[in-house]
Short mmCIF file of C-alpha atoms in Angstrom, two decimals:
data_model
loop_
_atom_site.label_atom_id
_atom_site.label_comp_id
_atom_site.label_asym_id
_atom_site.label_seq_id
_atom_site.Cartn_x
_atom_site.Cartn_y
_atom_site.Cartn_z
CA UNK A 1 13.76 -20.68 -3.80
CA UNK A 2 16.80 -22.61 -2.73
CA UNK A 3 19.03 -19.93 -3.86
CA UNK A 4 17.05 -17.33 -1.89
CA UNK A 5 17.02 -19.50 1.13
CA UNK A 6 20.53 -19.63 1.25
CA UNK A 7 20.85 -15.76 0.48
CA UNK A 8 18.43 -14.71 3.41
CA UNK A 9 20.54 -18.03 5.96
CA UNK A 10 24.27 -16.30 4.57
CA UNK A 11 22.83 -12.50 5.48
CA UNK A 12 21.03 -13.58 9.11
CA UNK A 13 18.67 -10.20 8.60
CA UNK A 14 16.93 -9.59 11.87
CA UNK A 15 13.53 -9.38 9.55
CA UNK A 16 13.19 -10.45 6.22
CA UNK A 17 9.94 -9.25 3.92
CA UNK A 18 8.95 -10.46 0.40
CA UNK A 19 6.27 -9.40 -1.33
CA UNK A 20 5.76 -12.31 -4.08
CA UNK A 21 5.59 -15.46 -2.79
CA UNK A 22 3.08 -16.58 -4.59
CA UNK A 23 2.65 -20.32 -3.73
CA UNK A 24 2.20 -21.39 -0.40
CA UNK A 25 4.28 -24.53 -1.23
CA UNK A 26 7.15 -22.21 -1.96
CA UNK A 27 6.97 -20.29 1.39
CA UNK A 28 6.74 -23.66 3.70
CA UNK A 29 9.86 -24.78 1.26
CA UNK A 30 11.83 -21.56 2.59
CA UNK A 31 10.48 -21.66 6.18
CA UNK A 32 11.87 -25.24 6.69
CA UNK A 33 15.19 -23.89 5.27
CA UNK A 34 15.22 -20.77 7.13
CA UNK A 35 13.85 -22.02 10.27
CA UNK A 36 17.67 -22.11 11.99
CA UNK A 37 18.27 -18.49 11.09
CA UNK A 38 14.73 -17.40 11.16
CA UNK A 39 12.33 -19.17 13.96
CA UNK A 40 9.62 -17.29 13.43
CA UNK A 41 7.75 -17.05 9.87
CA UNK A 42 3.64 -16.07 8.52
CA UNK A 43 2.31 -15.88 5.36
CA UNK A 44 -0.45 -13.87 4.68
CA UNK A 45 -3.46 -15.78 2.64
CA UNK A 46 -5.86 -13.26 0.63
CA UNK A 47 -7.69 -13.32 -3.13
CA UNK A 48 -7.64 -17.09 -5.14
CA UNK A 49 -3.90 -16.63 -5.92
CA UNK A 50 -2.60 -14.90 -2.77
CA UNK A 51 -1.20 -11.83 -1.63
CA UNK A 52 2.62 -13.12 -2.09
CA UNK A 53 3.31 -11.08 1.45
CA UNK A 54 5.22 -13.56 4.30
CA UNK A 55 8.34 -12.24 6.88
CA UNK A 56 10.37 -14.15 8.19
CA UNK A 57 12.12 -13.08 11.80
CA UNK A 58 14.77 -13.77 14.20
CA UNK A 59 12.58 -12.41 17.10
CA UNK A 60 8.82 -13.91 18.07
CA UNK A 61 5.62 -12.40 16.64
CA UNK A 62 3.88 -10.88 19.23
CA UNK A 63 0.93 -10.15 16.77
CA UNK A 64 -0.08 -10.03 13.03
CA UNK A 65 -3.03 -9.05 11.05
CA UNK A 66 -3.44 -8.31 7.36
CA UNK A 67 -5.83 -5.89 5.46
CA UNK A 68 -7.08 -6.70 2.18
CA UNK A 69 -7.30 -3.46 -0.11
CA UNK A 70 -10.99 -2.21 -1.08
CA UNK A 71 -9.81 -2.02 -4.75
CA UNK A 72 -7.38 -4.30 -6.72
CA UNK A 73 -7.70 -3.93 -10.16
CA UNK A 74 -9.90 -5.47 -12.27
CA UNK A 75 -11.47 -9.00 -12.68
CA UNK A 76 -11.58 -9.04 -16.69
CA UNK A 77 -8.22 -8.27 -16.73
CA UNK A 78 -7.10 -11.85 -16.43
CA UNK A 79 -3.77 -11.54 -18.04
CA UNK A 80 -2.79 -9.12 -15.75
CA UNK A 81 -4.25 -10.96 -12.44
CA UNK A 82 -3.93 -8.55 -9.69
CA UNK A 83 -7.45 -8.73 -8.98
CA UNK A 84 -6.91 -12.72 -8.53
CA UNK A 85 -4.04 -11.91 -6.10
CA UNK A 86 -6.26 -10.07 -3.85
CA UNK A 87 -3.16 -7.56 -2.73
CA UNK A 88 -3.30 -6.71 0.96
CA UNK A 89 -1.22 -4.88 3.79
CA UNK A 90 0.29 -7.02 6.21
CA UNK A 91 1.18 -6.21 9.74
CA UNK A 92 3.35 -7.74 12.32
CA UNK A 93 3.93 -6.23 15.95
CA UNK A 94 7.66 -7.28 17.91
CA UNK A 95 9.06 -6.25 20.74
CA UNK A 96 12.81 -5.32 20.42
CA UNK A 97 14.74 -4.63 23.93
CA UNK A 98 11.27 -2.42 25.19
CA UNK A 99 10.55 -0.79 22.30
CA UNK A 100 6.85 -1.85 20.51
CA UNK A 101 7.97 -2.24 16.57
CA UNK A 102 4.59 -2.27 13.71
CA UNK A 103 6.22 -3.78 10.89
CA UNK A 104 3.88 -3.62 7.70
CA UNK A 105 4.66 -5.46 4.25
CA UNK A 106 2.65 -4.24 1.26
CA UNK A 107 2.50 -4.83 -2.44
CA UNK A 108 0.41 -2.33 -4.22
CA UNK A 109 -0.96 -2.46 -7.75
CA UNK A 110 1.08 -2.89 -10.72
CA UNK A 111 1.48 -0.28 -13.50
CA UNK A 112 2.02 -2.37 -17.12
CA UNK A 113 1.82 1.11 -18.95
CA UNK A 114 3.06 4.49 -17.49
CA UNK A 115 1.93 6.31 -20.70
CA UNK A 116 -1.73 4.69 -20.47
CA UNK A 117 -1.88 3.54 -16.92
CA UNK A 118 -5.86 2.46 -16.35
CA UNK A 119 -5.02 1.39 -12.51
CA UNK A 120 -3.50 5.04 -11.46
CA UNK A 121 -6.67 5.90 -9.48
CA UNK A 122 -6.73 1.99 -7.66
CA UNK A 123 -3.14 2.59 -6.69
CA UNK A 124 -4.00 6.05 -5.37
CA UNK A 125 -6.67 4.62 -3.57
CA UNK A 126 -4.47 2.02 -2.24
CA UNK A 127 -2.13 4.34 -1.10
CA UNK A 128 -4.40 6.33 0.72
CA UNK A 129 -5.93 3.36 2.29
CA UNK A 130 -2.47 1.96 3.51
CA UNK A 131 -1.33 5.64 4.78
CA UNK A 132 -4.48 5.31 6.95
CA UNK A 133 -3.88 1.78 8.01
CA UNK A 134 -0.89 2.80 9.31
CA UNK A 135 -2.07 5.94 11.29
CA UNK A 136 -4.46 4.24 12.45
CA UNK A 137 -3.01 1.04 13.78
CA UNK A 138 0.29 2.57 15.00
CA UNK A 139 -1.65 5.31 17.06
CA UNK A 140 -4.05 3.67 18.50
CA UNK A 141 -6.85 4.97 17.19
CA UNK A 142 -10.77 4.49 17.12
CA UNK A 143 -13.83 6.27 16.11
CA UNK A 144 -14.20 8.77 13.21
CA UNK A 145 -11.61 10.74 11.10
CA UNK A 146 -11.74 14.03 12.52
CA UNK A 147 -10.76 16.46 15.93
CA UNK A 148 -12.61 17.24 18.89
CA UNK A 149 -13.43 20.45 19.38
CA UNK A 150 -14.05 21.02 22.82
CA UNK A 151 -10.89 21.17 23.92
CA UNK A 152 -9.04 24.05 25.42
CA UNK A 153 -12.43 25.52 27.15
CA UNK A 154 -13.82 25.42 23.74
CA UNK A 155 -11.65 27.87 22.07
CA UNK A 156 -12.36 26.64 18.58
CA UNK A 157 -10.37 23.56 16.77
CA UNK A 158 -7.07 21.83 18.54
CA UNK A 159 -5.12 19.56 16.88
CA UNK A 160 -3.40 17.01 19.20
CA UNK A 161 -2.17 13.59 18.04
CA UNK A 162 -4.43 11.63 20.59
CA UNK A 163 -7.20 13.15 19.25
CA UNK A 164 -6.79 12.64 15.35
CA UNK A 165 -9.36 9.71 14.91
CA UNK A 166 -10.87 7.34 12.39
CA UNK A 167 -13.49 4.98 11.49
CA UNK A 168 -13.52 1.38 10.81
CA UNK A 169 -9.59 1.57 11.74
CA UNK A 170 -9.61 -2.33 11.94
CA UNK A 171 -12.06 -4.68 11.42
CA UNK A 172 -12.46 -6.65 14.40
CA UNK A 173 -12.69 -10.45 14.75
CA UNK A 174 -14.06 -12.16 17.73
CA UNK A 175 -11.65 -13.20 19.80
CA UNK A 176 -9.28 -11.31 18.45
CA UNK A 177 -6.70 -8.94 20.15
CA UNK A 178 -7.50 -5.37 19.69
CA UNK A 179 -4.96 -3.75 17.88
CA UNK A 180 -6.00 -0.49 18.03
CA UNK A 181 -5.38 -0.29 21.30
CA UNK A 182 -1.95 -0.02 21.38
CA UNK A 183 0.65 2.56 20.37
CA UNK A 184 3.84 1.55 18.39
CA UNK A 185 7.16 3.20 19.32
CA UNK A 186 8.82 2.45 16.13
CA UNK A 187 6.74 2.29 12.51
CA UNK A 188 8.32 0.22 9.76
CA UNK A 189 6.81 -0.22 6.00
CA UNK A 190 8.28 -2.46 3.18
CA UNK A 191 6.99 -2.96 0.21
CA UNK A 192 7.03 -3.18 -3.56
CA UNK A 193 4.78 -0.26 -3.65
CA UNK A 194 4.81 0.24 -7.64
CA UNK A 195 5.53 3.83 -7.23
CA UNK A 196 7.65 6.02 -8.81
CA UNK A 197 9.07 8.64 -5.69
CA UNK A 198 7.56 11.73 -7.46
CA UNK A 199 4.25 9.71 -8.44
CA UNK A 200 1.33 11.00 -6.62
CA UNK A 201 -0.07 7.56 -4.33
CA UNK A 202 4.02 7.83 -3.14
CA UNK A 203 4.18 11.46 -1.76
CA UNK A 204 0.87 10.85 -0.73
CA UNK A 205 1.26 7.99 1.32
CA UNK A 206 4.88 10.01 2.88
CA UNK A 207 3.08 13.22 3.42
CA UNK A 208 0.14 11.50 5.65
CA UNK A 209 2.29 9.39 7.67
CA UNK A 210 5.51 11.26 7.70
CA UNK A 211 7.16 8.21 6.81
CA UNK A 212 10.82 8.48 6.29
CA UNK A 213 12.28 7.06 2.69
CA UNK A 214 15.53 5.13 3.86
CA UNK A 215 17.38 6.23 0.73
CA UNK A 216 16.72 9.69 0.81
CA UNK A 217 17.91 9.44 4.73
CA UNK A 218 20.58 6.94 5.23
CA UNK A 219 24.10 7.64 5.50
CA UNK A 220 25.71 5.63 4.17
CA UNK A 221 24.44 3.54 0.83
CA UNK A 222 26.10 1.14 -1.75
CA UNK A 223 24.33 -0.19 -4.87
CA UNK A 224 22.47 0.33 -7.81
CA UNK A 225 22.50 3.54 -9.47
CA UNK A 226 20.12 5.83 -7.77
CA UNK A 227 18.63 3.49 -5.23
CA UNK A 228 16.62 1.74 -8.31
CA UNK A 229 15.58 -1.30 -7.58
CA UNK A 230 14.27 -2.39 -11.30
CA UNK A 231 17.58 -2.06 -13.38
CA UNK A 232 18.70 -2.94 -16.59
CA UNK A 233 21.62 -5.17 -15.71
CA UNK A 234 18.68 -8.16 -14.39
CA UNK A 235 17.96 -10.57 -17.18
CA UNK A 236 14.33 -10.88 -15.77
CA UNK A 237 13.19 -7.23 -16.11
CA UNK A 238 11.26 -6.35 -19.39
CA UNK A 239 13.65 -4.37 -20.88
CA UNK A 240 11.11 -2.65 -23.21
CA UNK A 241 9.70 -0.89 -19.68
CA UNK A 242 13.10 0.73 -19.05
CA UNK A 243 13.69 1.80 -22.08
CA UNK A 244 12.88 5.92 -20.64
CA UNK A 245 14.28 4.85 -17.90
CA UNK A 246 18.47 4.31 -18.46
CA UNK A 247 19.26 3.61 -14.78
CA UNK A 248 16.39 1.28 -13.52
CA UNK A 249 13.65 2.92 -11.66
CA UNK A 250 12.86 3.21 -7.71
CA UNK A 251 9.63 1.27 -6.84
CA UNK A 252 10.51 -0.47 -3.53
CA UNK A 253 10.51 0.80 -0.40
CA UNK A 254 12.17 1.18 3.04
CA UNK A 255 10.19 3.60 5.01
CA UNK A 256 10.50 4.25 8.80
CA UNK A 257 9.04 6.56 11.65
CA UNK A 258 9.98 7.17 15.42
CA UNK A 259 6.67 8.24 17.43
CA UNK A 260 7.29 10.49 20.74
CA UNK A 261 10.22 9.58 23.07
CA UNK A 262 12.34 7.81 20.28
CA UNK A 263 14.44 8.83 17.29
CA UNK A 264 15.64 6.87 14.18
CA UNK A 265 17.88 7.07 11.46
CA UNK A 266 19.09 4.75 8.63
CA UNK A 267 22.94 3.56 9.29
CA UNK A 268 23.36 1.51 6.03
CA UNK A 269 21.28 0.58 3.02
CA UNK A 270 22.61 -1.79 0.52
CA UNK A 271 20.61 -3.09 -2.67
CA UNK A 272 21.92 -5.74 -5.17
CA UNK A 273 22.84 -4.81 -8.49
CA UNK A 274 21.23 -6.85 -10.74
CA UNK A 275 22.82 -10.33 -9.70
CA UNK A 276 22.83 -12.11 -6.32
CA UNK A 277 26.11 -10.82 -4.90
CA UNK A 278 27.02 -14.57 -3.68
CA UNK A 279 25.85 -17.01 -6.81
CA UNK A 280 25.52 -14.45 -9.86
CA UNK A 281 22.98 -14.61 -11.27
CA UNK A 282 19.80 -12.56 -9.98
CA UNK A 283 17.02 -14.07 -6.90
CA UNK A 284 14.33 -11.70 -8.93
CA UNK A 285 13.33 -9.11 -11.05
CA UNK A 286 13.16 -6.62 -8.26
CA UNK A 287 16.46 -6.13 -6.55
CA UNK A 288 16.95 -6.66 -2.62
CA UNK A 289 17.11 -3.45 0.23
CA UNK A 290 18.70 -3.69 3.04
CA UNK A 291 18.77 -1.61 5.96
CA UNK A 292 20.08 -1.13 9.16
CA UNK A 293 17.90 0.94 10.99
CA UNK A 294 18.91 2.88 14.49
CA UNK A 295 16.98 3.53 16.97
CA UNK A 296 17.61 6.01 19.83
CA UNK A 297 16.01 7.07 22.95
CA UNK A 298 15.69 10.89 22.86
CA UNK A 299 14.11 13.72 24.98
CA UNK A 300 10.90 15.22 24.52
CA UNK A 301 11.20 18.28 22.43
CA UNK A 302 8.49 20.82 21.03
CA UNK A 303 8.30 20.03 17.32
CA UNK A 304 6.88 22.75 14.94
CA UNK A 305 3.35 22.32 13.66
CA UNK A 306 3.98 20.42 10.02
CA UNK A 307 0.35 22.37 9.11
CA UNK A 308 1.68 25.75 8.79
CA UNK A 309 4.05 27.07 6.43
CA UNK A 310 5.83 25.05 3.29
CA UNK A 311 5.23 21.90 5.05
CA UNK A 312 1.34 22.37 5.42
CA UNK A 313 0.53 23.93 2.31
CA UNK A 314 2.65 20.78 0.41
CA UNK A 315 0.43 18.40 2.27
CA UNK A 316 -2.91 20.58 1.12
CA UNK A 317 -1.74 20.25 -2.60
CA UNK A 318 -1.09 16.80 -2.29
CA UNK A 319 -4.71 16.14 -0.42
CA UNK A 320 -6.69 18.21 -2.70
CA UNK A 321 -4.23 16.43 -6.38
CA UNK A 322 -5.57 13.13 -4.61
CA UNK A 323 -9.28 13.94 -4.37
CA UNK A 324 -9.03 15.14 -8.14
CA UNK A 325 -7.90 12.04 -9.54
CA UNK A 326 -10.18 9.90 -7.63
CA UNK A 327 -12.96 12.01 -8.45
CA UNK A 328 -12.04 11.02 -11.97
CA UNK A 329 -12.01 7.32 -10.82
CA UNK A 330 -16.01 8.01 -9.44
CA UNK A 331 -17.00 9.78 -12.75
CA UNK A 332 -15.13 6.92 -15.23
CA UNK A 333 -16.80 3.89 -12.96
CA UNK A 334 -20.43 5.22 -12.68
CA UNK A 335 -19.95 5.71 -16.75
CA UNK A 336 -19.12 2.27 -16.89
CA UNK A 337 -21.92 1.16 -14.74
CA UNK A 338 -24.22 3.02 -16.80
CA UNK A 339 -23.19 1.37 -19.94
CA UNK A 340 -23.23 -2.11 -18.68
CA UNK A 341 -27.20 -1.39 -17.62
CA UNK A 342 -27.63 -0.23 -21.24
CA UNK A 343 -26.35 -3.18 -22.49
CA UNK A 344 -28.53 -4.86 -19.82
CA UNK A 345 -31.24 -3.16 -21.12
CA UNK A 346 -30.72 -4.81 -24.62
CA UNK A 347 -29.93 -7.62 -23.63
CA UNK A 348 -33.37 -8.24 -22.00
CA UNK A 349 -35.28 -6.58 -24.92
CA UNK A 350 -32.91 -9.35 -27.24
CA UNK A 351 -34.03 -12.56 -24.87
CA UNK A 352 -38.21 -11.28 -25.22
CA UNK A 353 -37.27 -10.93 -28.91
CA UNK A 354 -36.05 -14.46 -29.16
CA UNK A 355 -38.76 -16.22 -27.11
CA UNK A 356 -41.80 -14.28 -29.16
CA UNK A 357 -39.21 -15.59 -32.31
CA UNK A 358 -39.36 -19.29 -31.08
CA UNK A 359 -43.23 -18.92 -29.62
CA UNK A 360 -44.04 -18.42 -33.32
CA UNK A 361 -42.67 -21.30 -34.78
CA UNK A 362 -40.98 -19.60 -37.71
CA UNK A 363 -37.30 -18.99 -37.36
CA UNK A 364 -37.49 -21.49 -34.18
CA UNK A 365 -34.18 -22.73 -34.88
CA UNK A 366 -32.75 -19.50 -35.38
CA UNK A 367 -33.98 -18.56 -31.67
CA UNK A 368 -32.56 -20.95 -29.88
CA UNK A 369 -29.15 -20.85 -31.66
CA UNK A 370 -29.05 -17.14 -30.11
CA UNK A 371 -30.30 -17.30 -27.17
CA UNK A 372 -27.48 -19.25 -25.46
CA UNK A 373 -24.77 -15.90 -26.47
CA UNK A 374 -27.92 -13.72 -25.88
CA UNK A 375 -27.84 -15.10 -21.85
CA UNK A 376 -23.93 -14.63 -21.88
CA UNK A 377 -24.07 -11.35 -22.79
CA UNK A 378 -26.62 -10.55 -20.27
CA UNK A 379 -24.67 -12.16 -17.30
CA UNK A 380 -21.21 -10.11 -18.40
CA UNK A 381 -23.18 -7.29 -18.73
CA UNK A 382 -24.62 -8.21 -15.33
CA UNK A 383 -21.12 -8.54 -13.75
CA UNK A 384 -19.50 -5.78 -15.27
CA UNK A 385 -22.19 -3.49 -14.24
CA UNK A 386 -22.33 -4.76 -9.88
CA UNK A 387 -18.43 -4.80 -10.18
CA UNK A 388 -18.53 -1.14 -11.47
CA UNK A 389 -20.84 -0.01 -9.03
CA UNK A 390 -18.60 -1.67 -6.03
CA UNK A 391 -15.68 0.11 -7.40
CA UNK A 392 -17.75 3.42 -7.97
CA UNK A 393 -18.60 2.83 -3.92
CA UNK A 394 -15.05 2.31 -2.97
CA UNK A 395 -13.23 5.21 -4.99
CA UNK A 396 -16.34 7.56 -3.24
CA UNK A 397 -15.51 6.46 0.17
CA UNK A 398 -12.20 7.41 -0.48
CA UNK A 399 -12.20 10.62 -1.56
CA UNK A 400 -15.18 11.74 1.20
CA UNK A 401 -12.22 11.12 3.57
CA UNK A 402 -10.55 12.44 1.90
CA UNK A 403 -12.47 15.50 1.52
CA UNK A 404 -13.16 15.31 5.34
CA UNK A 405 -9.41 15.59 6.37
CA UNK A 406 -8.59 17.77 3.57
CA UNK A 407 -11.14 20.49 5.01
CA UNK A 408 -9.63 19.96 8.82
CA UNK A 409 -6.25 20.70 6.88
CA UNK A 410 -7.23 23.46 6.25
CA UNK A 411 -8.27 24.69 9.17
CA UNK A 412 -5.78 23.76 10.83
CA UNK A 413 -3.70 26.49 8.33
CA UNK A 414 -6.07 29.08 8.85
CA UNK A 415 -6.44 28.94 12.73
CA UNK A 416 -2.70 30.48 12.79
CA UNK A 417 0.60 29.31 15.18
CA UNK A 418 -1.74 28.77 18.52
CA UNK A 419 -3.07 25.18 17.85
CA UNK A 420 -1.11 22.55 17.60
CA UNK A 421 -2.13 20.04 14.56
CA UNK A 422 -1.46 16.48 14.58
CA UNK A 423 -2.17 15.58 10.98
CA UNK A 424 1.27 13.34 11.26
CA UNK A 425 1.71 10.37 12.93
CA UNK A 426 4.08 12.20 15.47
CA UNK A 427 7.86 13.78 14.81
CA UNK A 428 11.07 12.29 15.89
CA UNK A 429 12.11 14.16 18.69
CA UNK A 430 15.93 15.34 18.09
CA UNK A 431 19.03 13.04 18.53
CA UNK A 432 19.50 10.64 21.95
CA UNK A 433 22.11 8.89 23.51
CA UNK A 434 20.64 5.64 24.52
CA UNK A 435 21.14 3.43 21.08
CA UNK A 436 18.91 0.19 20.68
#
């Protein structure tokens, strides 16, 4: 911690985001330190362990909330302890020389086994929960995932951006500022998203928000070998997990979007190379981005509709490859659910058993020496089953939106060139003059 405290003080980022901070301890420890450089600082609290998500800025929070994702793994899986973590979405709002800047830090799901990977539907999930988070939030919007109609003297479907809506886009605490009601200029998301760029949750998440990936986009970038940001080089990566992988892989994220009257680009991105570039050895397993981001003031320009064409049809695929594999998710959780009642179901008919056994007098002893595992079985059964059947609920809510937006897709496509879809969070809107 001391080491990255004098990393973040030497760099004097205008916003710094980690992602695993796991004790509390540790993140008042670098706040004290970076309180000079950095005056303002949060830490977002979620699960038993904690969500490991804090920032650290040089400008004042006007705002911050955090969302806590439906699904995080799984409880039994102790040794993996994601679940424990309670893994979230945080989100900060600043305001930078006029312009209204939604920052959000995530950390998604872990893999542990690409060839067998049992969490692949939780991190889809995830992603599609943070992609609508983020439309959600940074529009402004309320009310229920769809378009109204009756628009345009009721000339079937249009698709503007103020009218792409959705339910439950915050949950509201009394007292509390609405965020929903405000629009962001600028959209920022960094994360350790534990996503491969082809994997599905990844192009998802990108092809909902229109999210811009800072390595594909920047001009100018120095470090590790093909932006990964899990290399060989660090002594604290598992070396067994890169073992397909020669160069490192690409699971951490810079991703940025301008909405209407603004345009950004990526001047610089820089990563570390498996070793802090000013002590040696490495500040974690994960290697450091960072980005300078531009943003520019630029004219309002007509922007063709993302729906139609390549661009739609991509998004369609990647819609309808999501609703598949959480429709697998639903089918694999209700089986489990069923099983645990079976076992239920024995369980009770074992504890009857037992008490008619010790009611008789015969194998008394017997009884009683079973009925304490009998009970434990009964309760894990018990658990496993009302976790699976949370899960089962969570993965279904899911995919009905997705479902919903999937079949407004694609009406959007077959309503032809006249109406104007907003399925994206907004497009840049050409190159400006005015830098900020």
């Amino acid at each position: 911690m001391k080491r990255l405290g004098d990393f973040l003080n030497m760099e004097s980022f205008d916003l710094a985001l980690l992602e695993e901070v796991w004790s509390e301890q540790d993140f008042q420890h670098l706040r004290q330190k970076l309180l000079p450089t950095y005056p303002a600082a949060h830490y977002f609290r979620s699960g038993i362990i904690g969500s490991g998500l804090c920032v650290f800025s040089k400008h004042p929070i006007q705002e911050f909330t955090q969302h806590v994702y439906t699904l995080n793994g799984y409880p039994y899986m102790i040794h993996h302890g994601d679940w424990f973590c309670g893994k979230a979405v945080g989100l900060l709002v600043l305001h930078l020389s006029g312009l209204v800047l939604n920052v959000y830090v995530t950390h998604l799901h872990a893999e542990y086994n690409r060839q067998k990977d049992i969490y692949l539907t939780h991190r889809v999930a995830q992603a599609w929960e943070l992609a609508q988070f983020i439309q959600c939030v940074s529009l402004g919007l309320t009310g229920e995932v769809g378009w109204d109609q009756g628009l345009r003297g009721g000339q079937g479907p249009t698709y503007r951006r103020a009218e792409l809506v959705r339910e439950e886009c915050l949950p509201h605490r009394p007292g509390s500022p609405s965020h929903t009601s405000k629009k962001a200029d600028v959209v920022l998301l960094c994360g350790d998203l534990n996503l491969h760029p082809k994997d599905l949750g990844c192009r998802l998440l990108k092809e909902w928000t229109g999210l811009h990936d800072a390595y594909l986009e920047t001009r100018d970038f120095k470090g590790s070998e093909e932006g990964c940001t899990m290399v060989p080089e660090n002594c604290y990566v598992n070396q067994r997990e890169l073992e397909p992988f020669p160069f490192g892989i690409r699971i951490d994220y810079v991703l940025y979007k301008a909405v209407s009257g603004f345009y950004i680009s990526c001047k610089t991105l820089r990563t570390t190379t498996g070793h802090d570039p000013h002590s040696g050895s490495p500040l974690s397993d994960h290697e450091a981005l960072m980005a300078t981001l531009c943003v520019r003031h630029s004219p309002p320009q007509h922007t063709p509709s993302p729906t139609h064409g390549p661009e739609g049809s991509q998004l369609i695929s990647v819609l309808k490859e999501a609703w598949r594999e959480l429709d697998l998710g639903v089918a694999q959780a209700r089986w489990w659910a069923t099983f645990a009642s079976y076992v239920i179901g024995l369980g009770l008919l074992l504890l009857a058993f037992l008490c008619a056994l010790a009611a008789g007098g015969g194998v008394r002893e017997v009884a009683i020496l079973l009925w304490t595992p009998s009970v434990g079985l009964l309760l894990g059964a018990g658990a496993v089953y009302l976790f699976h059947m949370q899960e089962a609920k969570g993965l279904s809510g899911a995919r009905a939106e997705l479902q919903h937006v999937l079949g407004r897709a694609r009406e959007a496509q077959d309503s032809g060139p006249e109406s104007q879809p907003a399925l994206l969070l907004g497009q840049q809107e050409g190159d400006g003059t005015e830098e900020q």
